[in-house]
mmCIF file with all atom_site columns, C-alpha atoms in Angstrom:
data_model
loop_
_atom_site.group_PDB
_atom_site.id
_atom_site.type_symbol
_atom_site.label_atom_id
_atom_site.label_alt_id
_atom_site.label_comp_id
_atom_site.label_asym_id
_atom_site.label_entity_id
_atom_site.label_seq_id
_atom_site.pdbx_PDB_ins_code
_atom_site.Cartn_x
_atom_site.Cartn_y
_atom_site.Cartn_z
_atom_site.occupancy
_atom_site.B_iso_or_equiv
_atom_site.pdbx_formal_charge
_atom_site.auth_seq_id
_atom_site.auth_comp_id
_atom_site.auth_asym_id
_atom_site.auth_atom_id
_atom_site.pdbx_PDB_model_num
ATOM 1   C CA . MET A 1 1   ? 11.713  33.011  13.597  1.00 43.00 ? 1332 MET A CA 1
ATOM 2   C CA . SER A 1 2   ? 11.147  33.572  9.875   1.00 45.00 ? 1333 SER A CA 1
ATOM 3   C CA . ASP A 1 3   ? 8.156   32.227  7.950   1.00 47.00 ? 1334 ASP A CA 1
ATOM 4   C CA . SER A 1 4   ? 10.365  29.745  6.129   1.00 44.00 ? 1335 SER A CA 1
ATOM 5   C CA . GLU A 1 5   ? 11.585  28.326  9.424   1.00 45.00 ? 1336 GLU A CA 1
ATOM 6   C CA . GLU A 1 6   ? 8.032   27.902  10.691  1.00 52.00 ? 1337 GLU A CA 1
ATOM 7   C CA . GLU A 1 7   ? 6.871   25.964  7.649   1.00 58.00 ? 1338 GLU A CA 1
ATOM 8   C CA . SER A 1 8   ? 7.109   22.215  7.756   1.00 59.00 ? 1339 SER A CA 1
ATOM 9   C CA . PRO A 1 9   ? 9.476   20.888  5.073   1.00 68.00 ? 1340 PRO A CA 1
ATOM 10  C CA . GLU A 1 10  ? 8.020   18.842  2.222   1.00 83.00 ? 1341 GLU A CA 1
ATOM 11  C CA . ARG A 1 11  ? 9.198   15.245  2.356   1.00 92.00 ? 1342 ARG A CA 1
ATOM 12  C CA . GLN A 1 12  ? 9.243   12.739  -0.498  1.00 96.00 ? 1343 GLN A CA 1
ATOM 13  C CA . LEU A 1 13  ? 9.151   8.977   -0.093  1.00 98.00 ? 1344 LEU A CA 1
ATOM 14  C CA . LYS A 1 14  ? 9.589   6.334   -2.765  1.00 97.00 ? 1345 LYS A CA 1
ATOM 15  C CA . LEU A 1 15  ? 7.343   3.321   -2.159  1.00 98.00 ? 1346 LEU A CA 1
ATOM 16  C CA . VAL A 1 16  ? 7.610   0.270   -4.421  1.00 97.00 ? 1347 VAL A CA 1
ATOM 17  C CA . LEU A 1 17  ? 4.725   -2.214  -4.749  1.00 97.00 ? 1348 LEU A CA 1
ATOM 18  C CA . LEU A 1 18  ? 5.854   -5.761  -5.509  1.00 96.00 ? 1349 LEU A CA 1
ATOM 19  C CA . GLY A 1 19  ? 3.951   -9.006  -5.943  1.00 95.00 ? 1350 GLY A CA 1
ATOM 20  C CA . ASP A 1 20  ? 2.346   -11.321 -8.462  1.00 93.00 ? 1351 ASP A CA 1
ATOM 21  C CA . GLY A 1 21  ? 0.038   -10.127 -11.208 1.00 89.00 ? 1352 GLY A CA 1
ATOM 22  C CA . THR A 1 22  ? -3.645  -10.064 -10.097 1.00 89.00 ? 1353 THR A CA 1
ATOM 23  C CA . SER A 1 23  ? -2.624  -9.538  -6.447  1.00 94.00 ? 1354 SER A CA 1
ATOM 24  C CA . GLY A 1 24  ? -4.122  -6.061  -6.714  1.00 94.00 ? 1355 GLY A CA 1
ATOM 25  C CA . LYS A 1 25  ? -1.086  -3.741  -6.701  1.00 95.00 ? 1356 LYS A CA 1
ATOM 26  C CA . THR A 1 26  ? -2.465  -1.369  -9.334  1.00 93.00 ? 1357 THR A CA 1
ATOM 27  C CA . SER A 1 27  ? -5.918  -1.378  -7.743  1.00 94.00 ? 1358 SER A CA 1
ATOM 28  C CA . LEU A 1 28  ? -4.337  -0.593  -4.377  1.00 96.00 ? 1359 LEU A CA 1
ATOM 29  C CA . ALA A 1 29  ? -2.300  2.304   -5.784  1.00 95.00 ? 1360 ALA A CA 1
ATOM 30  C CA . THR A 1 30  ? -5.268  3.644   -7.751  1.00 94.00 ? 1361 THR A CA 1
ATOM 31  C CA . ARG A 1 31  ? -7.578  3.438   -4.759  1.00 93.00 ? 1362 ARG A CA 1
ATOM 32  C CA . PHE A 1 32  ? -5.097  5.370   -2.612  1.00 95.00 ? 1363 PHE A CA 1
ATOM 33  C CA . ALA A 1 33  ? -3.935  7.973   -5.128  1.00 93.00 ? 1364 ALA A CA 1
ATOM 34  C CA . GLN A 1 34  ? -7.149  8.533   -7.097  1.00 88.00 ? 1365 GLN A CA 1
ATOM 35  C CA . GLU A 1 35  ? -9.863  7.137   -4.803  1.00 78.00 ? 1366 GLU A CA 1
ATOM 36  C CA . ALA A 1 36  ? -11.071 4.907   -7.634  1.00 67.00 ? 1367 ALA A CA 1
ATOM 37  C CA . PHE A 1 37  ? -11.344 1.211   -8.421  1.00 63.00 ? 1368 PHE A CA 1
ATOM 38  C CA . GLY A 1 38  ? -11.239 -0.338  -11.891 1.00 60.00 ? 1369 GLY A CA 1
ATOM 39  C CA . LYS A 1 39  ? -13.778 -3.083  -12.535 1.00 53.00 ? 1370 LYS A CA 1
ATOM 40  C CA . GLN A 1 40  ? -11.670 -4.863  -15.149 1.00 51.00 ? 1371 GLN A CA 1
ATOM 41  C CA . TYR A 1 41  ? -8.198  -6.306  -14.639 1.00 49.00 ? 1372 TYR A CA 1
ATOM 42  C CA . LYS A 1 42  ? -5.441  -4.814  -16.790 1.00 55.00 ? 1373 LYS A CA 1
ATOM 43  C CA . GLN A 1 43  ? -1.953  -6.229  -16.527 1.00 55.00 ? 1374 GLN A CA 1
ATOM 44  C CA . THR A 1 44  ? 0.748   -3.712  -15.666 1.00 50.00 ? 1375 THR A CA 1
ATOM 45  C CA . VAL A 1 45  ? 3.595   -4.019  -18.156 1.00 50.00 ? 1376 VAL A CA 1
ATOM 46  C CA . GLY A 1 46  ? 6.833   -2.759  -16.650 1.00 63.00 ? 1377 GLY A CA 1
ATOM 47  C CA . LEU A 1 47  ? 5.930   0.129   -14.369 1.00 84.00 ? 1378 LEU A CA 1
ATOM 48  C CA . ASP A 1 48  ? 3.053   2.410   -13.412 1.00 88.00 ? 1379 ASP A CA 1
ATOM 49  C CA . PHE A 1 49  ? 3.689   5.545   -11.385 1.00 90.00 ? 1380 PHE A CA 1
ATOM 50  C CA . PHE A 1 50  ? 1.401   7.362   -8.950  1.00 94.00 ? 1381 PHE A CA 1
ATOM 51  C CA . LEU A 1 51  ? 1.802   10.439  -6.735  1.00 94.00 ? 1382 LEU A CA 1
ATOM 52  C CA . LYS A 1 52  ? -0.160  11.304  -3.602  1.00 95.00 ? 1383 LYS A CA 1
ATOM 53  C CA . ARG A 1 53  ? 0.411   14.091  -1.089  1.00 95.00 ? 1384 ARG A CA 1
ATOM 54  C CA . ILE A 1 54  ? -0.638  13.530  2.516   1.00 95.00 ? 1385 ILE A CA 1
ATOM 55  C CA . THR A 1 55  ? -0.205  15.382  5.795   1.00 93.00 ? 1386 THR A CA 1
ATOM 56  C CA . LEU A 1 56  ? 1.036   13.495  8.841   1.00 94.00 ? 1387 LEU A CA 1
ATOM 57  C CA . PRO A 1 57  ? 0.778   14.566  12.502  1.00 90.00 ? 1388 PRO A CA 1
ATOM 58  C CA . GLY A 1 58  ? 2.913   17.600  13.274  1.00 89.00 ? 1389 GLY A CA 1
ATOM 59  C CA . ASN A 1 59  ? 1.838   19.192  9.979   1.00 90.00 ? 1390 ASN A CA 1
ATOM 60  C CA . VAL A 1 60  ? 4.408   17.130  8.084   1.00 93.00 ? 1391 VAL A CA 1
ATOM 61  C CA . ASN A 1 61  ? 3.652   17.215  4.363   1.00 95.00 ? 1392 ASN A CA 1
ATOM 62  C CA . VAL A 1 62  ? 4.720   14.089  2.504   1.00 96.00 ? 1393 VAL A CA 1
ATOM 63  C CA . THR A 1 63  ? 4.579   13.289  -1.207  1.00 96.00 ? 1394 THR A CA 1
ATOM 64  C CA . LEU A 1 64  ? 4.432   9.552   -1.766  1.00 97.00 ? 1395 LEU A CA 1
ATOM 65  C CA . GLN A 1 65  ? 5.811   8.241   -5.051  1.00 96.00 ? 1396 GLN A CA 1
ATOM 66  C CA . LEU A 1 66  ? 4.181   4.871   -5.731  1.00 96.00 ? 1397 LEU A CA 1
ATOM 67  C CA . TRP A 1 67  ? 6.101   2.616   -8.113  1.00 95.00 ? 1398 TRP A CA 1
ATOM 68  C CA . ASP A 1 68  ? 3.690   -0.112  -9.215  1.00 94.00 ? 1399 ASP A CA 1
ATOM 69  C CA . ILE A 1 69  ? 5.845   -2.913  -10.637 1.00 92.00 ? 1400 ILE A CA 1
ATOM 70  C CA . GLY A 1 70  ? 4.287   -5.366  -13.111 1.00 86.00 ? 1401 GLY A CA 1
ATOM 71  C CA . GLY A 1 71  ? 3.994   -8.898  -11.724 1.00 79.00 ? 1402 GLY A CA 1
ATOM 72  C CA . GLN A 1 72  ? 5.786   -10.428 -14.719 1.00 72.00 ? 1403 GLN A CA 1
ATOM 73  C CA . THR A 1 73  ? 8.961   -8.344  -14.218 1.00 72.00 ? 1404 THR A CA 1
ATOM 74  C CA . ILE A 1 74  ? 10.507  -10.432 -11.411 1.00 78.00 ? 1405 ILE A CA 1
ATOM 75  C CA . GLY A 1 75  ? 13.135  -11.717 -13.842 1.00 75.00 ? 1406 GLY A CA 1
ATOM 76  C CA . GLY A 1 76  ? 13.451  -8.433  -15.721 1.00 77.00 ? 1407 GLY A CA 1
ATOM 77  C CA . LYS A 1 77  ? 16.659  -6.452  -16.055 1.00 81.00 ? 1408 LYS A CA 1
ATOM 78  C CA . MET A 1 78  ? 15.031  -3.229  -14.857 1.00 87.00 ? 1409 MET A CA 1
ATOM 79  C CA . LEU A 1 79  ? 13.649  -4.582  -11.573 1.00 90.00 ? 1410 LEU A CA 1
ATOM 80  C CA . ASP A 1 80  ? 16.793  -3.768  -9.574  1.00 91.00 ? 1411 ASP A CA 1
ATOM 81  C CA . LYS A 1 81  ? 16.665  -0.176  -10.809 1.00 91.00 ? 1412 LYS A CA 1
ATOM 82  C CA . TYR A 1 82  ? 12.980  0.140   -9.907  1.00 92.00 ? 1413 TYR A CA 1
ATOM 83  C CA . ILE A 1 83  ? 13.639  -1.026  -6.345  1.00 94.00 ? 1414 ILE A CA 1
ATOM 84  C CA . TYR A 1 84  ? 16.872  0.911   -5.779  1.00 94.00 ? 1415 TYR A CA 1
ATOM 85  C CA . GLY A 1 85  ? 16.523  3.942   -3.502  1.00 95.00 ? 1416 GLY A CA 1
ATOM 86  C CA . ALA A 1 86  ? 13.086  3.019   -2.158  1.00 97.00 ? 1417 ALA A CA 1
ATOM 87  C CA . GLN A 1 87  ? 12.358  3.973   1.445   1.00 97.00 ? 1418 GLN A CA 1
ATOM 88  C CA . GLY A 1 88  ? 9.435   1.546   1.561   1.00 98.00 ? 1419 GLY A CA 1
ATOM 89  C CA . ILE A 1 89  ? 8.599   -1.793  -0.065  1.00 98.00 ? 1420 ILE A CA 1
ATOM 90  C CA . LEU A 1 90  ? 5.043   -3.151  -0.121  1.00 98.00 ? 1421 LEU A CA 1
ATOM 91  C CA . LEU A 1 91  ? 4.887   -6.915  -0.662  1.00 98.00 ? 1422 LEU A CA 1
ATOM 92  C CA . VAL A 1 92  ? 1.305   -7.339  -1.881  1.00 98.00 ? 1423 VAL A CA 1
ATOM 93  C CA . TYR A 1 93  ? -0.592  -10.618 -2.148  1.00 98.00 ? 1424 TYR A CA 1
ATOM 94  C CA . ASP A 1 94  ? -4.179  -11.787 -2.613  1.00 98.00 ? 1425 ASP A CA 1
ATOM 95  C CA . ILE A 1 95  ? -5.512  -13.481 0.543   1.00 98.00 ? 1426 ILE A CA 1
ATOM 96  C CA . THR A 1 96  ? -7.602  -15.810 -1.677  1.00 98.00 ? 1427 THR A CA 1
ATOM 97  C CA . ASN A 1 97  ? -4.568  -16.881 -3.748  1.00 97.00 ? 1428 ASN A CA 1
ATOM 98  C CA . TYR A 1 98  ? -2.078  -18.929 -1.749  1.00 98.00 ? 1429 TYR A CA 1
ATOM 99  C CA . GLN A 1 99  ? 0.481   -18.970 -4.567  1.00 97.00 ? 1430 GLN A CA 1
ATOM 100 C CA . SER A 1 100 ? 0.650   -15.170 -4.585  1.00 97.00 ? 1431 SER A CA 1
ATOM 101 C CA . PHE A 1 101 ? 1.656   -15.356 -0.909  1.00 98.00 ? 1432 PHE A CA 1
ATOM 102 C CA . GLU A 1 102 ? 4.219   -18.102 -1.469  1.00 97.00 ? 1433 GLU A CA 1
ATOM 103 C CA . ASN A 1 103 ? 5.858   -16.158 -4.307  1.00 96.00 ? 1434 ASN A CA 1
ATOM 104 C CA . LEU A 1 104 ? 6.570   -13.170 -2.062  1.00 97.00 ? 1435 LEU A CA 1
ATOM 105 C CA . GLU A 1 105 ? 9.680   -15.001 -0.865  1.00 96.00 ? 1436 GLU A CA 1
ATOM 106 C CA . ASP A 1 106 ? 11.138  -14.581 -4.370  1.00 95.00 ? 1437 ASP A CA 1
ATOM 107 C CA . TRP A 1 107 ? 10.202  -10.906 -4.492  1.00 95.00 ? 1438 TRP A CA 1
ATOM 108 C CA . TYR A 1 108 ? 11.732  -10.299 -1.076  1.00 97.00 ? 1439 TYR A CA 1
ATOM 109 C CA . ASN A 1 109 ? 14.946  -12.036 -2.113  1.00 96.00 ? 1440 ASN A CA 1
ATOM 110 C CA . VAL A 1 110 ? 15.295  -9.503  -4.936  1.00 94.00 ? 1441 VAL A CA 1
ATOM 111 C CA . VAL A 1 111 ? 14.793  -6.647  -2.450  1.00 96.00 ? 1442 VAL A CA 1
ATOM 112 C CA . LYS A 1 112 ? 17.476  -8.049  -0.150  1.00 96.00 ? 1443 LYS A CA 1
ATOM 113 C CA . LYS A 1 113 ? 19.897  -8.462  -3.044  1.00 94.00 ? 1444 LYS A CA 1
ATOM 114 C CA . VAL A 1 114 ? 19.408  -4.870  -4.218  1.00 94.00 ? 1445 VAL A CA 1
ATOM 115 C CA . ASN A 1 115 ? 19.957  -3.504  -0.706  1.00 95.00 ? 1446 ASN A CA 1
ATOM 116 C CA . GLU A 1 116 ? 22.646  -5.882  0.584   1.00 93.00 ? 1447 GLU A CA 1
ATOM 117 C CA . GLU A 1 117 ? 25.359  -3.194  0.409   1.00 88.00 ? 1448 GLU A CA 1
ATOM 118 C CA . SER A 1 118 ? 23.137  -0.259  1.325   1.00 89.00 ? 1449 SER A CA 1
ATOM 119 C CA . GLU A 1 119 ? 23.691  1.560   4.612   1.00 88.00 ? 1450 GLU A CA 1
ATOM 120 C CA . THR A 1 120 ? 19.972  2.149   5.094   1.00 90.00 ? 1451 THR A CA 1
ATOM 121 C CA . GLN A 1 121 ? 17.403  -0.572  4.565   1.00 94.00 ? 1452 GLN A CA 1
ATOM 122 C CA . PRO A 1 122 ? 13.867  0.129   3.331   1.00 97.00 ? 1453 PRO A CA 1
ATOM 123 C CA . LEU A 1 123 ? 10.837  -0.476  5.506   1.00 98.00 ? 1454 LEU A CA 1
ATOM 124 C CA . VAL A 1 124 ? 9.124   -3.624  4.221   1.00 98.00 ? 1455 VAL A CA 1
ATOM 125 C CA . ALA A 1 125 ? 5.363   -4.007  4.643   1.00 98.00 ? 1456 ALA A CA 1
ATOM 126 C CA . LEU A 1 126 ? 3.390   -7.217  4.082   1.00 98.00 ? 1457 LEU A CA 1
ATOM 127 C CA . VAL A 1 127 ? 0.020   -6.288  2.577   1.00 98.00 ? 1458 VAL A CA 1
ATOM 128 C CA . GLY A 1 128 ? -2.794  -8.832  2.364   1.00 98.00 ? 1459 GLY A CA 1
ATOM 129 C CA . ASN A 1 129 ? -5.289  -7.518  -0.205  1.00 98.00 ? 1460 ASN A CA 1
ATOM 130 C CA . LYS A 1 130 ? -8.937  -8.417  -0.977  1.00 97.00 ? 1461 LYS A CA 1
ATOM 131 C CA . ILE A 1 131 ? -10.177 -8.731  2.613   1.00 97.00 ? 1462 ILE A CA 1
ATOM 132 C CA . ASP A 1 132 ? -13.663 -8.118  1.190   1.00 96.00 ? 1463 ASP A CA 1
ATOM 133 C CA . LEU A 1 133 ? -13.348 -11.780 0.088   1.00 97.00 ? 1464 LEU A CA 1
ATOM 134 C CA . GLU A 1 134 ? -12.691 -13.069 3.604   1.00 96.00 ? 1465 GLU A CA 1
ATOM 135 C CA . HIS A 1 135 ? -14.993 -16.041 2.991   1.00 96.00 ? 1466 HIS A CA 1
ATOM 136 C CA . MET A 1 136 ? -12.607 -17.175 0.212   1.00 97.00 ? 1467 MET A CA 1
ATOM 137 C CA . ARG A 1 137 ? -9.397  -16.704 2.196   1.00 98.00 ? 1468 ARG A CA 1
ATOM 138 C CA . THR A 1 138 ? -6.705  -19.347 1.612   1.00 98.00 ? 1469 THR A CA 1
ATOM 139 C CA . VAL A 1 139 ? -3.851  -17.605 3.468   1.00 98.00 ? 1470 VAL A CA 1
ATOM 140 C CA . LYS A 1 140 ? -4.508  -17.771 7.193   1.00 97.00 ? 1471 LYS A CA 1
ATOM 141 C CA . ALA A 1 141 ? -3.860  -14.630 9.202   1.00 97.00 ? 1472 ALA A CA 1
ATOM 142 C CA . ASP A 1 142 ? -1.434  -16.405 11.540  1.00 97.00 ? 1473 ASP A CA 1
ATOM 143 C CA . LYS A 1 143 ? 0.716   -17.420 8.542   1.00 97.00 ? 1474 LYS A CA 1
ATOM 144 C CA . HIS A 1 144 ? 0.761   -13.779 7.455   1.00 98.00 ? 1475 HIS A CA 1
ATOM 145 C CA . GLN A 1 145 ? 1.791   -12.662 10.951  1.00 98.00 ? 1476 GLN A CA 1
ATOM 146 C CA . ARG A 1 146 ? 4.500   -15.340 11.202  1.00 98.00 ? 1477 ARG A CA 1
ATOM 147 C CA . PHE A 1 147 ? 6.047   -14.138 7.934   1.00 98.00 ? 1478 PHE A CA 1
ATOM 148 C CA . CYS A 1 148 ? 6.057   -10.592 9.340   1.00 98.00 ? 1479 CYS A CA 1
ATOM 149 C CA . GLN A 1 149 ? 7.660   -11.625 12.631  1.00 98.00 ? 1480 GLN A CA 1
ATOM 150 C CA . GLU A 1 150 ? 10.354  -13.729 10.951  1.00 97.00 ? 1481 GLU A CA 1
ATOM 151 C CA . ASN A 1 151 ? 11.445  -10.859 8.704   1.00 97.00 ? 1482 ASN A CA 1
ATOM 152 C CA . GLY A 1 152 ? 10.572  -7.720  10.673  1.00 97.00 ? 1483 GLY A CA 1
ATOM 153 C CA . PHE A 1 153 ? 7.811   -6.596  8.287   1.00 98.00 ? 1484 PHE A CA 1
ATOM 154 C CA . SER A 1 154 ? 4.990   -4.251  9.216   1.00 97.00 ? 1485 SER A CA 1
ATOM 155 C CA . SER A 1 155 ? 1.588   -5.949  8.825   1.00 98.00 ? 1486 SER A CA 1
ATOM 156 C CA . HIS A 1 156 ? -1.408  -4.685  6.849   1.00 98.00 ? 1487 HIS A CA 1
ATOM 157 C CA . PHE A 1 157 ? -4.742  -6.044  5.599   1.00 98.00 ? 1488 PHE A CA 1
ATOM 158 C CA . VAL A 1 158 ? -6.680  -4.007  3.015   1.00 97.00 ? 1489 VAL A CA 1
ATOM 159 C CA . SER A 1 159 ? -9.351  -4.114  0.348   1.00 97.00 ? 1490 SER A CA 1
ATOM 160 C CA . ALA A 1 160 ? -8.607  -2.074  -2.753  1.00 95.00 ? 1491 ALA A CA 1
ATOM 161 C CA . LYS A 1 161 ? -12.173 -2.767  -3.904  1.00 94.00 ? 1492 LYS A CA 1
ATOM 162 C CA . THR A 1 162 ? -13.979 -1.214  -0.919  1.00 94.00 ? 1493 THR A CA 1
ATOM 163 C CA . GLY A 1 163 ? -11.134 1.036   0.229   1.00 94.00 ? 1494 GLY A CA 1
ATOM 164 C CA . ASP A 1 164 ? -11.050 -0.662  3.630   1.00 95.00 ? 1495 ASP A CA 1
ATOM 165 C CA . SER A 1 165 ? -7.845  0.409   5.479   1.00 94.00 ? 1496 SER A CA 1
ATOM 166 C CA . VAL A 1 166 ? -6.085  1.506   2.259   1.00 96.00 ? 1497 VAL A CA 1
ATOM 167 C CA . PHE A 1 167 ? -5.292  5.073   3.334   1.00 95.00 ? 1498 PHE A CA 1
ATOM 168 C CA . LEU A 1 168 ? -4.405  3.826   6.808   1.00 95.00 ? 1499 LEU A CA 1
ATOM 169 C CA . CYS A 1 169 ? -1.930  1.361   5.292   1.00 97.00 ? 1500 CYS A CA 1
ATOM 170 C CA . PHE A 1 170 ? -0.003  4.040   3.405   1.00 97.00 ? 1501 PHE A CA 1
ATOM 171 C CA . GLN A 1 171 ? -0.293  6.513   6.277   1.00 96.00 ? 1502 GLN A CA 1
ATOM 172 C CA . ARG A 1 172 ? 1.187   4.005   8.743   1.00 96.00 ? 1503 ARG A CA 1
ATOM 173 C CA . ILE A 1 173 ? 4.023   3.104   6.362   1.00 98.00 ? 1504 ILE A CA 1
ATOM 174 C CA . ALA A 1 174 ? 4.940   6.751   5.729   1.00 97.00 ? 1505 ALA A CA 1
ATOM 175 C CA . ALA A 1 175 ? 4.748   7.602   9.432   1.00 97.00 ? 1506 ALA A CA 1
ATOM 176 C CA . GLU A 1 176 ? 6.934   4.647   10.393  1.00 96.00 ? 1507 GLU A CA 1
ATOM 177 C CA . ILE A 1 177 ? 9.580   5.539   7.808   1.00 97.00 ? 1508 ILE A CA 1
ATOM 178 C CA . LEU A 1 178 ? 9.707   9.110   9.137   1.00 96.00 ? 1509 LEU A CA 1
ATOM 179 C CA . GLY A 1 179 ? 9.576   8.085   12.796  1.00 95.00 ? 1510 GLY A CA 1
ATOM 180 C CA . ILE A 1 180 ? 6.194   9.709   13.412  1.00 94.00 ? 1511 ILE A CA 1
ATOM 181 C CA . LYS A 1 181 ? 3.787   8.065   15.837  1.00 90.00 ? 1512 LYS A CA 1
ATOM 182 C CA . LEU A 1 182 ? 0.089   7.865   15.026  1.00 88.00 ? 1513 LEU A CA 1
ATOM 183 C CA . ASN A 1 183 ? -2.414  7.778   17.845  1.00 82.00 ? 1514 ASN A CA 1
ATOM 184 C CA . LYS A 1 184 ? -5.524  5.619   17.851  1.00 78.00 ? 1515 LYS A CA 1
ATOM 185 C CA . ALA A 1 185 ? -7.855  8.506   16.965  1.00 77.00 ? 1516 ALA A CA 1
ATOM 186 C CA . GLU A 1 186 ? -5.798  9.419   13.894  1.00 73.00 ? 1517 GLU A CA 1
ATOM 187 C CA . MET A 1 187 ? -5.792  5.824   12.668  1.00 74.00 ? 1518 MET A CA 1
ATOM 188 C CA . GLU A 1 188 ? -9.546  5.459   13.201  1.00 72.00 ? 1519 GLU A CA 1
ATOM 189 C CA . GLN A 1 189 ? -10.118 8.713   11.314  1.00 70.00 ? 1520 GLN A CA 1
ATOM 190 C CA . SER A 1 190 ? -8.130  7.371   8.353   1.00 65.00 ? 1521 SER A CA 1
ATOM 191 C CA . GLN A 1 191 ? -10.230 4.210   8.241   1.00 62.00 ? 1522 GLN A CA 1
ATOM 192 C CA . ARG A 1 192 ? -13.494 6.180   8.241   1.00 50.00 ? 1523 ARG A CA 1
ATOM 193 C CA . VAL A 1 193 ? -12.411 8.471   5.395   1.00 47.00 ? 1524 VAL A CA 1
ATOM 194 C CA . VAL A 1 194 ? -11.548 5.662   3.013   1.00 45.00 ? 1525 VAL A CA 1
ATOM 195 C CA . LYS A 1 195 ? -14.325 3.242   3.901   1.00 44.00 ? 1526 LYS A CA 1
ATOM 196 C CA . ALA A 1 196 ? -16.867 5.847   2.800   1.00 41.00 ? 1527 ALA A CA 1
ATOM 197 C CA . ASP A 1 197 ? -15.998 5.308   -0.876  1.00 41.00 ? 1528 ASP A CA 1
ATOM 198 C CA . ILE A 1 198 ? -17.638 2.014   -1.864  1.00 40.00 ? 1529 ILE A CA 1
ATOM 199 C CA . VAL A 1 199 ? -17.848 0.703   -5.414  1.00 41.00 ? 1530 VAL A CA 1
ATOM 200 C CA . ASN A 1 200 ? -21.106 -0.964  -6.406  1.00 42.00 ? 1531 ASN A CA 1
ATOM 201 C CA . TYR A 1 201 ? -20.991 -3.627  -9.112  1.00 39.00 ? 1532 TYR A CA 1
ATOM 202 C CA . SER A 1 202 ? -24.714 -4.305  -9.335  1.00 40.00 ? 1533 SER A CA 1
ATOM 203 C CA . GLN A 1 203 ? -26.669 -3.061  -12.339 1.00 42.00 ? 1534 GLN A CA 1
ATOM 204 C CA . GLU A 1 204 ? -29.629 -2.458  -10.072 1.00 43.00 ? 1535 GLU A CA 1
ATOM 205 C CA . PRO A 1 205 ? -30.261 0.907   -8.402  1.00 41.00 ? 1536 PRO A CA 1
ATOM 206 C CA . VAL A 1 206 ? -28.342 1.357   -5.182  1.00 40.00 ? 1537 VAL A CA 1
ATOM 207 C CA . THR A 1 207 ? -30.651 1.593   -2.192  1.00 42.00 ? 1538 THR A CA 1
ATOM 208 C CA . ARG A 1 208 ? -27.965 2.062   0.456   1.00 41.00 ? 1539 ARG A CA 1
ATOM 209 C CA . THR A 1 209 ? -26.683 5.609   0.929   1.00 42.00 ? 1540 THR A CA 1
ATOM 210 C CA . VAL A 1 210 ? -23.184 6.331   2.139   1.00 43.00 ? 1541 VAL A CA 1
ATOM 211 C CA . ASN A 1 211 ? -22.383 9.792   3.443   1.00 47.00 ? 1542 ASN A CA 1
ATOM 212 C CA . PRO A 1 212 ? -18.614 10.305  3.432   1.00 44.00 ? 1543 PRO A CA 1
ATOM 213 C CA . PRO A 1 213 ? -17.153 12.891  5.814   1.00 43.00 ? 1544 PRO A CA 1
ATOM 214 C CA . ARG A 1 214 ? -16.116 15.196  2.970   1.00 42.00 ? 1545 ARG A CA 1
ATOM 215 C CA . SER A 1 215 ? -14.648 17.889  5.199   1.00 39.00 ? 1546 SER A CA 1
ATOM 216 C CA . SER A 1 216 ? -12.024 15.557  6.598   1.00 39.00 ? 1547 SER A CA 1
ATOM 217 C CA . MET A 1 217 ? -10.708 14.755  3.107   1.00 39.00 ? 1548 MET A CA 1
ATOM 218 C CA . CYS A 1 218 ? -9.186  18.230  2.803   1.00 41.00 ? 1549 CYS A CA 1
ATOM 219 C CA . ALA A 1 219 ? -6.575  17.396  5.393   1.00 41.00 ? 1550 ALA A CA 1
ATOM 220 C CA . ILE A 1 220 ? -5.038  14.583  3.349   1.00 40.00 ? 1551 ILE A CA 1
ATOM 221 C CA . GLN A 1 221 ? -4.977  16.004  -0.168  1.00 39.00 ? 1552 GLN A CA 1
#
């Protein structure tokens, strides 16, 4: 067998993030692609674009193209073109903002319209963001799960602010699209890597020390 045959092929996946403004789409993409979190909200006008390369089980290298769609573009002429050809759709809402959850029905209707004549349908993931604000939750988890079950969505809860489950979310979506199964150990490893990066908003000195497992980061770059 030649070297070229032994190498795992590079895969590319187009993932589109949809949802209302302030739901945290840009923060989610930035946290995943750049391991950073912006303290101030900036509205995305039109489209932001992110790239991130990860390695899935079986030494499968995948480049994820993240299309971060501005929340005000739901009636825009370009929205259909942004969504077209996506292998994955992330419907993102803020768990403390019930309206952002309700409005996902409109976003999903656009997705269905774009893909109604397509032979292959994108994987759709329902992503509840800002779980660090659990005490302010207005969208109950069972309502989230019911929406997933009714439409065949994959279910995810994340915090772009703390990084909680962000890498795991994208890893699970990519693996599901490609038909790759993740075992429990791999999913737990993904959670540990991302949770280590915590943003502190206090002006006071930080007394808590977090020691991220830096060596494990090499495997996902």
